[in-house]
């Protein structure tokens, strides 16, 4: 719509190179002698950074939605440029991010070839509010301190995110676009081999500002997830062996961008594959057991929300992921208590909560209106629109540390009330792709399930 139209952002990402410098922890990171065309993809959140490890779980969620509910978002249902190409608009949107993740892979012939750069963002934080610039000075010479937009070092976690989502992409597009399917599978298997050869390349504190670190020093869960997706797609014995011997096999627990083993279990449970019948039963039973635990917690909660313990940063995203797990328990068992549980939890998100606010813009009498976002800053007089309908806030945070939250003494309130609908409260009111993706999944599930 006209209200939210803006010029294309950061088209100059078509020519980016590696950041060179010393981070706040004293680690020195070298330059590289190549550039990548990493234009496109999704901004991660309220800032202009693009992160493979957060993009991975987000695009996986949308592609999993297509695998389970292919009728959702048929061609022509969304206002996007590709809505007349004969392909699901959901897949068109997912491909936009998948192509970005593919573009972050280190080229052949380079040190760490096949690995994947962890992230791409400015050396310093962009101002706020701000319209995304179409082009910026990337400073590919690393010559101007505080200026530039860069690739940051490859990580094992990012590499396995490509291995997993690339494998998922390959099977989804096989009969839609065979060339793209092949590109995804080649990149996925190359990433898998690179991760095996470099199992401990962890994200650093680079550059110390300008973007989040997304640190993760335990990637056993990413290895299991990637092996599961590659096994489902290829049926190869090597991937099955890895899945069955993984310490994370059949794991079902709360998940997010840094804890991804459950994604492997969800894919195995919901997508046709050749896992031995007894092992597949083990996976499904694990999902049912954890879902039952979540239902016990929900029954004891005054607002009937599916959460296991404290309210972390992005609690609404965690709740939505738990809802996805319980929805799969319903798909496995057909038992109505699981369907009722996710309906109750959606009520919490849409307004039946201690703050009496719908955390989803445009829905409910009192809906969130002031997310932490540089463009959707809700100041139309200055050219910044309100958020469009359908954006979910991070929600209550047990440890609200942004200056606005600190000034309001949020920490003195019960955890579920530590929330502010304020553009400055990035620890309670930011919006991200990995929280919105499960909202899309759950809204579709509730729409198509009777």
Short mmCIF file of C-alpha atoms in Angstrom, two decimals:
data_model
loop_
_atom_site.label_atom_id
_atom_site.label_comp_id
_atom_site.label_asym_id
_atom_site.label_seq_id
_atom_site.Cartn_x
_atom_site.Cartn_y
_atom_site.Cartn_z
CA UNK A 1 0.00 0.00 0.00
CA UNK A 2 1.00 3.61 -0.63
CA UNK A 3 1.39 4.36 3.07
CA UNK A 4 4.23 1.86 3.42
CA UNK A 5 5.88 2.28 0.03
CA UNK A 6 9.56 3.25 0.12
CA UNK A 7 12.59 3.01 -2.16
CA UNK A 8 14.53 -0.25 -2.29
CA UNK A 9 16.94 -0.55 0.62
CA UNK A 10 20.69 -1.24 0.49
CA UNK A 11 20.96 -2.24 -3.14
CA UNK A 12 24.69 -1.59 -2.67
CA UNK A 13 24.83 -4.90 -0.80
CA UNK A 14 25.54 -6.23 -4.29
CA UNK A 15 29.22 -5.54 -3.66
CA UNK A 16 30.32 -6.16 -0.06
CA UNK A 17 33.56 -7.45 1.37
CA UNK A 18 34.80 -8.63 4.76
CA UNK A 19 35.26 -6.40 7.77
CA UNK A 20 38.85 -6.04 8.92
CA UNK A 21 39.72 -4.99 12.43
CA UNK A 22 40.05 -5.80 16.11
CA UNK A 23 36.90 -6.43 18.12
CA UNK A 24 36.30 -5.31 21.73
CA UNK A 25 37.51 -8.71 22.97
CA UNK A 26 40.91 -8.13 21.39
CA UNK A 27 40.48 -10.59 18.51
CA UNK A 28 41.81 -9.44 15.15
CA UNK A 29 39.81 -10.38 12.07
CA UNK A 30 41.42 -10.37 8.62
CA UNK A 31 40.07 -8.92 5.41
CA UNK A 32 39.22 -11.12 2.42
CA UNK A 33 40.12 -10.64 -1.23
CA UNK A 34 36.62 -11.15 -2.62
CA UNK A 35 33.26 -9.42 -2.60
CA UNK A 36 29.81 -10.98 -2.58
CA UNK A 37 26.53 -9.94 -4.14
CA UNK A 38 24.32 -10.24 -1.07
CA UNK A 39 21.61 -7.77 -2.09
CA UNK A 40 18.05 -8.68 -1.20
CA UNK A 41 16.88 -10.77 1.70
CA UNK A 42 15.12 -9.58 4.83
CA UNK A 43 16.19 -7.02 7.37
CA UNK A 44 16.41 -8.92 10.62
CA UNK A 45 14.42 -6.64 12.89
CA UNK A 46 14.06 -2.92 13.59
CA UNK A 47 17.56 -2.34 12.25
CA UNK A 48 19.15 -2.91 8.84
CA UNK A 49 21.25 -5.98 9.65
CA UNK A 50 20.86 -9.28 7.81
CA UNK A 51 21.76 -12.40 9.77
CA UNK A 52 21.98 -15.93 8.39
CA UNK A 53 21.29 -17.60 11.75
CA UNK A 54 18.06 -15.67 12.27
CA UNK A 55 17.10 -15.84 8.63
CA UNK A 56 17.53 -19.62 8.71
CA UNK A 57 14.89 -20.40 11.31
CA UNK A 58 12.57 -17.80 9.75
CA UNK A 59 12.72 -19.11 6.20
CA UNK A 60 12.55 -22.70 7.50
CA UNK A 61 9.30 -21.82 9.26
CA UNK A 62 7.71 -20.44 6.09
CA UNK A 63 8.91 -23.35 3.97
CA UNK A 64 7.65 -25.80 6.60
CA UNK A 65 4.29 -24.01 6.46
CA UNK A 66 4.21 -24.61 2.71
CA UNK A 67 5.10 -28.29 3.13
CA UNK A 68 2.30 -28.78 5.64
CA UNK A 69 -0.30 -26.35 4.22
CA UNK A 70 0.49 -25.76 0.53
CA UNK A 71 -2.90 -24.13 0.03
CA UNK A 72 -1.89 -21.17 2.23
CA UNK A 73 -1.01 -18.01 0.31
CA UNK A 74 -1.69 -19.22 -3.21
CA UNK A 75 -0.35 -17.30 -6.18
CA UNK A 76 -2.07 -13.93 -6.36
CA UNK A 77 -2.97 -13.74 -2.66
CA UNK A 78 -0.27 -11.25 -1.62
CA UNK A 79 0.70 -7.79 -2.85
CA UNK A 80 4.19 -8.72 -3.99
CA UNK A 81 5.79 -8.34 -7.44
CA UNK A 82 5.83 -12.10 -8.09
CA UNK A 83 2.12 -12.69 -7.46
CA UNK A 84 1.31 -13.71 -11.03
CA UNK A 85 4.11 -16.22 -11.67
CA UNK A 86 2.15 -19.41 -11.01
CA UNK A 87 4.02 -20.15 -7.76
CA UNK A 88 2.74 -19.85 -4.21
CA UNK A 89 3.25 -16.31 -2.96
CA UNK A 90 4.54 -17.81 0.28
CA UNK A 91 7.32 -19.52 -1.65
CA UNK A 92 8.07 -16.35 -3.59
CA UNK A 93 8.64 -14.57 -0.29
CA UNK A 94 10.68 -17.45 1.15
CA UNK A 95 12.85 -17.55 -1.97
CA UNK A 96 13.74 -13.88 -1.48
CA UNK A 97 15.46 -14.83 1.79
CA UNK A 98 16.74 -18.20 0.60
CA UNK A 99 18.61 -16.52 -2.23
CA UNK A 100 20.23 -14.15 0.26
CA UNK A 101 21.40 -17.05 2.45
CA UNK A 102 22.84 -18.78 -0.62
CA UNK A 103 24.69 -15.59 -1.54
CA UNK A 104 26.51 -15.54 1.82
CA UNK A 105 28.51 -18.71 1.06
CA UNK A 106 32.29 -18.36 0.74
CA UNK A 107 33.25 -18.92 -2.92
CA UNK A 108 35.27 -21.87 -4.21
CA UNK A 109 39.01 -21.35 -4.18
CA UNK A 110 38.93 -19.22 -1.05
CA UNK A 111 40.01 -20.16 2.47
CA UNK A 112 36.96 -21.68 4.22
CA UNK A 113 35.21 -22.25 0.88
CA UNK A 114 31.70 -23.57 1.45
CA UNK A 115 31.39 -21.93 4.85
CA UNK A 116 28.80 -19.15 5.26
CA UNK A 117 29.28 -15.62 6.53
CA UNK A 118 27.44 -15.12 9.80
CA UNK A 119 25.96 -11.70 9.07
CA UNK A 120 26.01 -8.48 7.04
CA UNK A 121 25.47 -5.04 8.54
CA UNK A 122 26.84 -1.55 9.05
CA UNK A 123 29.97 -0.97 11.11
CA UNK A 124 27.96 1.33 13.41
CA UNK A 125 24.26 1.42 14.20
CA UNK A 126 22.08 3.35 11.76
CA UNK A 127 20.19 6.35 13.13
CA UNK A 128 16.61 6.13 14.33
CA UNK A 129 14.07 6.75 12.90
CA UNK A 130 15.38 6.36 9.39
CA UNK A 131 14.21 5.38 5.93
CA UNK A 132 16.40 2.51 4.66
CA UNK A 133 18.96 4.07 2.31
CA UNK A 134 19.05 2.73 -1.22
CA UNK A 135 22.83 2.88 -1.39
CA UNK A 136 25.56 3.40 1.18
CA UNK A 137 29.34 3.72 1.10
CA UNK A 138 30.44 0.16 1.84
CA UNK A 139 34.09 1.26 2.30
CA UNK A 140 35.40 -1.98 0.79
CA UNK A 141 38.93 -0.74 1.50
CA UNK A 142 38.23 -0.72 5.27
CA UNK A 143 39.79 2.74 5.21
CA UNK A 144 37.33 4.93 7.14
CA UNK A 145 36.73 4.08 10.80
CA UNK A 146 33.04 4.01 11.66
CA UNK A 147 31.95 3.87 8.02
CA UNK A 148 30.97 0.95 5.84
CA UNK A 149 28.77 -2.10 5.55
CA UNK A 150 30.44 -5.49 5.67
CA UNK A 151 30.37 -9.24 5.69
CA UNK A 152 31.38 -10.61 9.08
CA UNK A 153 33.35 -13.84 9.53
CA UNK A 154 31.95 -17.24 8.55
CA UNK A 155 30.61 -19.42 11.36
CA UNK A 156 29.75 -23.09 11.71
CA UNK A 157 26.27 -22.14 12.88
CA UNK A 158 25.53 -20.05 9.78
CA UNK A 159 26.99 -22.75 7.55
CA UNK A 160 24.66 -25.38 9.02
CA UNK A 161 21.70 -23.03 8.65
CA UNK A 162 22.40 -23.05 4.91
CA UNK A 163 22.88 -26.83 4.91
CA UNK A 164 19.47 -27.29 6.54
CA UNK A 165 17.41 -24.71 4.67
CA UNK A 166 19.15 -25.47 1.38
CA UNK A 167 18.14 -29.12 1.69
CA UNK A 168 14.57 -28.11 2.53
CA UNK A 169 14.56 -25.70 -0.42
CA UNK A 170 15.79 -28.44 -2.78
CA UNK A 171 12.86 -30.77 -2.15
CA UNK A 172 10.23 -28.00 -2.20
CA UNK A 173 11.35 -26.51 -5.53
CA UNK A 174 12.17 -29.82 -7.20
CA UNK A 175 8.99 -29.80 -9.27
CA UNK A 176 8.63 -26.01 -9.38
CA UNK A 177 12.08 -24.84 -10.50
CA UNK A 178 14.53 -27.69 -10.99
CA UNK A 179 17.50 -25.37 -11.52
CA UNK A 180 16.90 -23.51 -8.26
CA UNK A 181 16.32 -26.82 -6.48
CA UNK A 182 19.65 -28.08 -7.75
CA UNK A 183 21.42 -24.88 -6.72
CA UNK A 184 20.03 -25.23 -3.20
CA UNK A 185 21.09 -28.87 -2.85
CA UNK A 186 24.61 -28.31 -4.16
CA UNK A 187 25.09 -25.41 -1.75
CA UNK A 188 23.59 -27.40 1.13
CA UNK A 189 25.86 -30.40 0.69
CA UNK A 190 28.89 -28.16 0.19
CA UNK A 191 27.98 -26.37 3.42
CA UNK A 192 27.60 -29.68 5.26
CA UNK A 193 31.09 -30.79 4.24
CA UNK A 194 32.53 -27.40 5.16
CA UNK A 195 30.91 -27.56 8.60
CA UNK A 196 32.29 -31.04 9.20
CA UNK A 197 35.75 -29.71 8.35
CA UNK A 198 35.29 -26.59 10.51
CA UNK A 199 33.10 -27.62 13.45
CA UNK A 200 34.19 -24.89 15.84
CA UNK A 201 34.10 -21.59 13.96
CA UNK A 202 32.03 -19.50 16.34
CA UNK A 203 30.70 -15.98 15.88
CA UNK A 204 32.81 -13.28 17.51
CA UNK A 205 32.09 -9.86 18.97
CA UNK A 206 32.43 -8.19 15.58
CA UNK A 207 32.71 -5.29 15.23
CA UNK A 208 31.28 -4.61 18.69
CA UNK A 209 28.59 -2.26 17.42
CA UNK A 210 26.36 -1.88 14.37
CA UNK A 211 24.65 -5.25 14.77
CA UNK A 212 23.97 -8.13 17.10
CA UNK A 213 26.48 -10.93 17.58
CA UNK A 214 24.07 -13.90 17.64
CA UNK A 215 26.72 -15.97 19.48
CA UNK A 216 26.41 -19.76 19.66
CA UNK A 217 29.22 -22.04 20.83
CA UNK A 218 27.22 -25.29 20.84
CA UNK A 219 26.30 -26.32 17.32
CA UNK A 220 25.41 -29.97 17.92
CA UNK A 221 21.76 -28.97 17.48
CA UNK A 222 22.50 -27.33 14.11
CA UNK A 223 24.33 -30.47 12.97
CA UNK A 224 21.31 -32.64 13.87
CA UNK A 225 18.88 -30.26 12.19
CA UNK A 226 20.96 -30.07 9.01
CA UNK A 227 21.47 -33.84 8.88
CA UNK A 228 17.72 -34.38 9.29
CA UNK A 229 16.84 -32.02 6.44
CA UNK A 230 19.51 -33.52 4.18
CA UNK A 231 18.30 -37.04 4.99
CA UNK A 232 14.68 -36.19 4.26
CA UNK A 233 15.67 -34.68 0.91
CA UNK A 234 18.29 -37.16 -0.29
CA UNK A 235 17.65 -40.37 1.68
CA UNK A 236 21.42 -40.85 1.91
CA UNK A 237 22.67 -43.30 4.51
CA UNK A 238 25.37 -40.93 5.78
CA UNK A 239 22.76 -38.41 6.87
CA UNK A 240 20.51 -41.06 8.44
CA UNK A 241 23.47 -42.40 10.40
CA UNK A 242 24.27 -38.91 11.66
CA UNK A 243 20.66 -38.31 12.68
CA UNK A 244 20.34 -41.59 14.57
CA UNK A 245 23.66 -41.23 16.41
CA UNK A 246 23.25 -37.57 17.27
CA UNK A 247 22.85 -36.77 20.98
CA UNK A 248 19.98 -34.54 19.88
CA UNK A 249 18.04 -37.29 18.11
CA UNK A 250 14.28 -36.98 18.74
CA UNK A 251 14.73 -33.84 20.85
CA UNK A 252 11.58 -31.81 21.42
CA UNK A 253 11.90 -28.71 23.59
CA UNK A 254 11.55 -24.95 23.45
CA UNK A 255 13.44 -23.66 20.43
CA UNK A 256 14.73 -20.46 18.92
CA UNK A 257 17.50 -19.32 16.57
CA UNK A 258 20.20 -20.66 18.92
CA UNK A 259 18.52 -23.95 19.84
CA UNK A 260 17.45 -25.69 16.66
CA UNK A 261 17.42 -29.44 17.28
CA UNK A 262 13.63 -29.41 17.58
CA UNK A 263 13.38 -28.23 13.96
CA UNK A 264 14.98 -31.49 12.87
CA UNK A 265 12.46 -33.47 14.90
CA UNK A 266 9.53 -31.42 13.58
CA UNK A 267 10.64 -31.99 9.98
CA UNK A 268 11.09 -35.72 10.54
CA UNK A 269 7.63 -35.94 12.14
CA UNK A 270 5.80 -33.90 9.50
CA UNK A 271 7.58 -34.63 6.19
CA UNK A 272 7.68 -37.97 4.37
CA UNK A 273 11.01 -39.74 4.85
CA UNK A 274 12.59 -43.18 5.17
CA UNK A 275 13.44 -43.15 8.85
CA UNK A 276 12.87 -46.61 10.40
CA UNK A 277 9.33 -46.86 11.77
CA UNK A 278 10.39 -47.34 15.39
CA UNK A 279 12.67 -44.31 15.23
CA UNK A 280 9.95 -42.17 13.67
CA UNK A 281 7.61 -43.24 16.48
CA UNK A 282 10.28 -42.16 18.97
CA UNK A 283 10.42 -38.71 17.37
CA UNK A 284 6.65 -38.29 17.44
CA UNK A 285 6.35 -39.53 21.01
CA UNK A 286 8.96 -37.00 22.11
CA UNK A 287 6.87 -34.20 20.60
CA UNK A 288 3.78 -35.47 22.41
CA UNK A 289 5.61 -35.73 25.75
CA UNK A 290 6.94 -32.19 25.64
CA UNK A 291 3.59 -30.85 24.42
CA UNK A 292 1.92 -32.47 27.41
CA UNK A 293 4.38 -30.68 29.68
CA UNK A 294 3.53 -27.39 28.02
CA UNK A 295 -0.18 -28.08 28.51
CA UNK A 296 0.45 -28.70 32.22
CA UNK A 297 2.18 -25.34 32.49
CA UNK A 298 -0.62 -23.69 30.55
CA UNK A 299 -3.24 -25.09 32.92
CA UNK A 300 -1.41 -23.49 35.85
CA UNK A 301 -1.00 -20.12 34.14
CA UNK A 302 -3.53 -17.41 34.85
CA UNK A 303 -3.68 -16.38 31.20
CA UNK A 304 -3.47 -19.87 29.66
CA UNK A 305 -0.30 -19.22 27.70
CA UNK A 306 2.04 -21.91 26.39
CA UNK A 307 5.31 -20.98 28.05
CA UNK A 308 7.75 -23.07 30.05
CA UNK A 309 9.23 -20.89 32.77
CA UNK A 310 10.48 -17.30 32.59
CA UNK A 311 9.74 -14.64 29.98
CA UNK A 312 12.93 -14.17 27.92
CA UNK A 313 13.68 -11.44 25.41
CA UNK A 314 11.19 -12.15 22.62
CA UNK A 315 8.83 -14.14 24.82
CA UNK A 316 6.06 -13.87 22.24
CA UNK A 317 8.27 -15.53 19.65
CA UNK A 318 9.05 -18.35 22.08
CA UNK A 319 5.34 -18.76 22.80
CA UNK A 320 4.59 -18.97 19.07
CA UNK A 321 7.30 -21.62 18.63
CA UNK A 322 5.76 -23.60 21.49
CA UNK A 323 2.41 -23.27 19.75
CA UNK A 324 3.95 -24.77 16.60
CA UNK A 325 5.15 -27.75 18.64
CA UNK A 326 1.74 -28.29 20.18
CA UNK A 327 0.11 -27.89 16.76
CA UNK A 328 2.32 -30.74 15.53
CA UNK A 329 1.18 -32.80 18.51
CA UNK A 330 -2.36 -32.24 17.27
CA UNK A 331 -1.37 -33.30 13.75
CA UNK A 332 0.21 -36.46 15.16
CA UNK A 333 -2.57 -37.44 17.55
CA UNK A 334 -5.75 -35.67 16.48
CA UNK A 335 -6.45 -35.07 20.17
CA UNK A 336 -8.52 -31.89 20.68
CA UNK A 337 -6.68 -30.70 23.81
CA UNK A 338 -3.72 -29.70 21.65
CA UNK A 339 -5.84 -27.67 19.27
CA UNK A 340 -7.60 -25.98 22.19
CA UNK A 341 -4.24 -25.18 23.75
CA UNK A 342 -2.97 -23.23 20.75
CA UNK A 343 -6.28 -21.38 20.44
CA UNK A 344 -6.00 -20.31 24.08
CA UNK A 345 -2.42 -19.16 23.56
CA UNK A 346 -3.39 -17.14 20.50
CA UNK A 347 -5.96 -15.39 22.70
CA UNK A 348 -3.09 -14.34 24.95
CA UNK A 349 -1.20 -12.81 22.02
CA UNK A 350 -4.28 -10.99 20.76
CA UNK A 351 -5.13 -9.27 24.02
CA UNK A 352 -6.02 -11.64 26.85
CA UNK A 353 -2.85 -10.93 28.80
CA UNK A 354 -1.75 -8.94 31.87
CA UNK A 355 -1.09 -5.83 29.77
CA UNK A 356 -4.53 -5.87 28.10
CA UNK A 357 -2.95 -5.25 24.70
CA UNK A 358 -2.88 -7.13 21.44
CA UNK A 359 0.77 -7.76 20.68
CA UNK A 360 -0.17 -8.03 16.98
CA UNK A 361 -0.62 -4.75 15.13
CA UNK A 362 -3.99 -4.11 13.54
CA UNK A 363 -5.83 -6.79 15.54
CA UNK A 364 -7.80 -6.18 18.72
CA UNK A 365 -9.28 -3.09 20.36
CA UNK A 366 -5.97 -2.08 21.93
CA UNK A 367 -3.12 -3.16 19.65
CA UNK A 368 0.59 -2.43 19.77
CA UNK A 369 1.38 0.69 17.72
CA UNK A 370 4.94 1.80 18.48
CA UNK A 371 7.42 -0.99 17.71
CA UNK A 372 11.16 -0.51 17.87
CA UNK A 373 11.63 -0.05 14.14
CA UNK A 374 13.48 2.52 12.08
CA UNK A 375 10.91 2.94 9.30
CA UNK A 376 7.62 1.97 10.96
CA UNK A 377 8.23 4.68 13.56
CA UNK A 378 4.59 5.89 13.63
CA UNK A 379 5.32 9.52 12.85
CA UNK A 380 3.49 10.10 9.54
CA UNK A 381 4.15 13.84 9.61
CA UNK A 382 7.85 13.12 9.28
CA UNK A 383 7.42 10.38 6.69
CA UNK A 384 7.41 7.37 9.02
CA UNK A 385 4.23 5.27 8.87
CA UNK A 386 2.71 3.23 11.67
CA UNK A 387 3.39 -0.50 11.51
CA UNK A 388 1.23 -2.41 9.03
CA UNK A 389 -1.23 -4.96 10.36
CA UNK A 390 0.16 -8.33 11.33
CA UNK A 391 3.42 -7.44 13.07
CA UNK A 392 4.07 -9.16 16.42
CA UNK A 393 5.99 -7.53 19.25
CA UNK A 394 8.71 -9.32 21.20
CA UNK A 395 6.60 -8.86 24.32
CA UNK A 396 7.31 -9.05 28.05
CA UNK A 397 10.95 -9.50 29.00
CA UNK A 398 12.12 -10.63 32.44
CA UNK A 399 15.29 -8.56 31.98
CA UNK A 400 14.27 -5.29 30.28
CA UNK A 401 17.53 -3.34 29.94
CA UNK A 402 16.88 -0.64 27.36
CA UNK A 403 16.96 2.94 28.72
CA UNK A 404 13.21 3.47 28.34
CA UNK A 405 12.41 0.30 30.27
CA UNK A 406 14.94 1.15 32.96
CA UNK A 407 13.50 4.66 33.34
CA UNK A 408 10.02 3.15 33.80
CA UNK A 409 11.29 0.68 36.44
CA UNK A 410 9.79 -2.24 34.54
CA UNK A 411 11.92 -4.69 36.50
CA UNK A 412 9.80 -3.96 39.59
CA UNK A 413 6.72 -5.44 37.88
CA UNK A 414 5.85 -9.14 37.54
CA UNK A 415 7.67 -10.65 34.56
CA UNK A 416 4.58 -10.92 32.37
CA UNK A 417 3.95 -7.15 32.76
CA UNK A 418 7.46 -5.99 31.87
CA UNK A 419 6.48 -4.51 28.54
CA UNK A 420 6.21 -1.05 26.99
CA UNK A 421 4.59 -0.09 23.70
CA UNK A 422 7.36 2.41 23.04
CA UNK A 423 9.69 2.76 20.05
CA UNK A 424 12.66 3.06 22.38
CA UNK A 425 12.02 -0.17 24.27
CA UNK A 426 14.00 -2.53 22.09
CA UNK A 427 14.16 -5.21 24.79
CA UNK A 428 10.34 -5.49 24.96
CA UNK A 429 8.91 -4.02 21.75
CA UNK A 430 11.24 -4.85 18.88
CA UNK A 431 9.91 -6.85 15.96
CA UNK A 432 11.87 -9.58 14.17
CA UNK A 433 11.52 -12.00 11.28
CA UNK A 434 11.92 -15.03 13.56
CA UNK A 435 8.98 -13.96 15.72
CA UNK A 436 6.74 -13.02 12.80
CA UNK A 437 7.38 -16.23 10.84
CA UNK A 438 5.75 -18.49 13.48
CA UNK A 439 2.86 -16.01 13.73
CA UNK A 440 2.23 -16.60 10.02
CA UNK A 441 2.53 -20.37 10.58
CA UNK A 442 0.12 -20.39 13.51
CA UNK A 443 -2.42 -18.06 11.91
CA UNK A 444 -2.48 -20.35 8.88
CA UNK A 445 -2.77 -23.47 11.02
CA UNK A 446 -5.75 -22.06 12.92
CA UNK A 447 -7.31 -20.90 9.66
CA UNK A 448 -7.08 -24.31 7.97
CA UNK A 449 -7.65 -26.60 10.97
CA UNK A 450 -11.13 -27.46 12.13
#
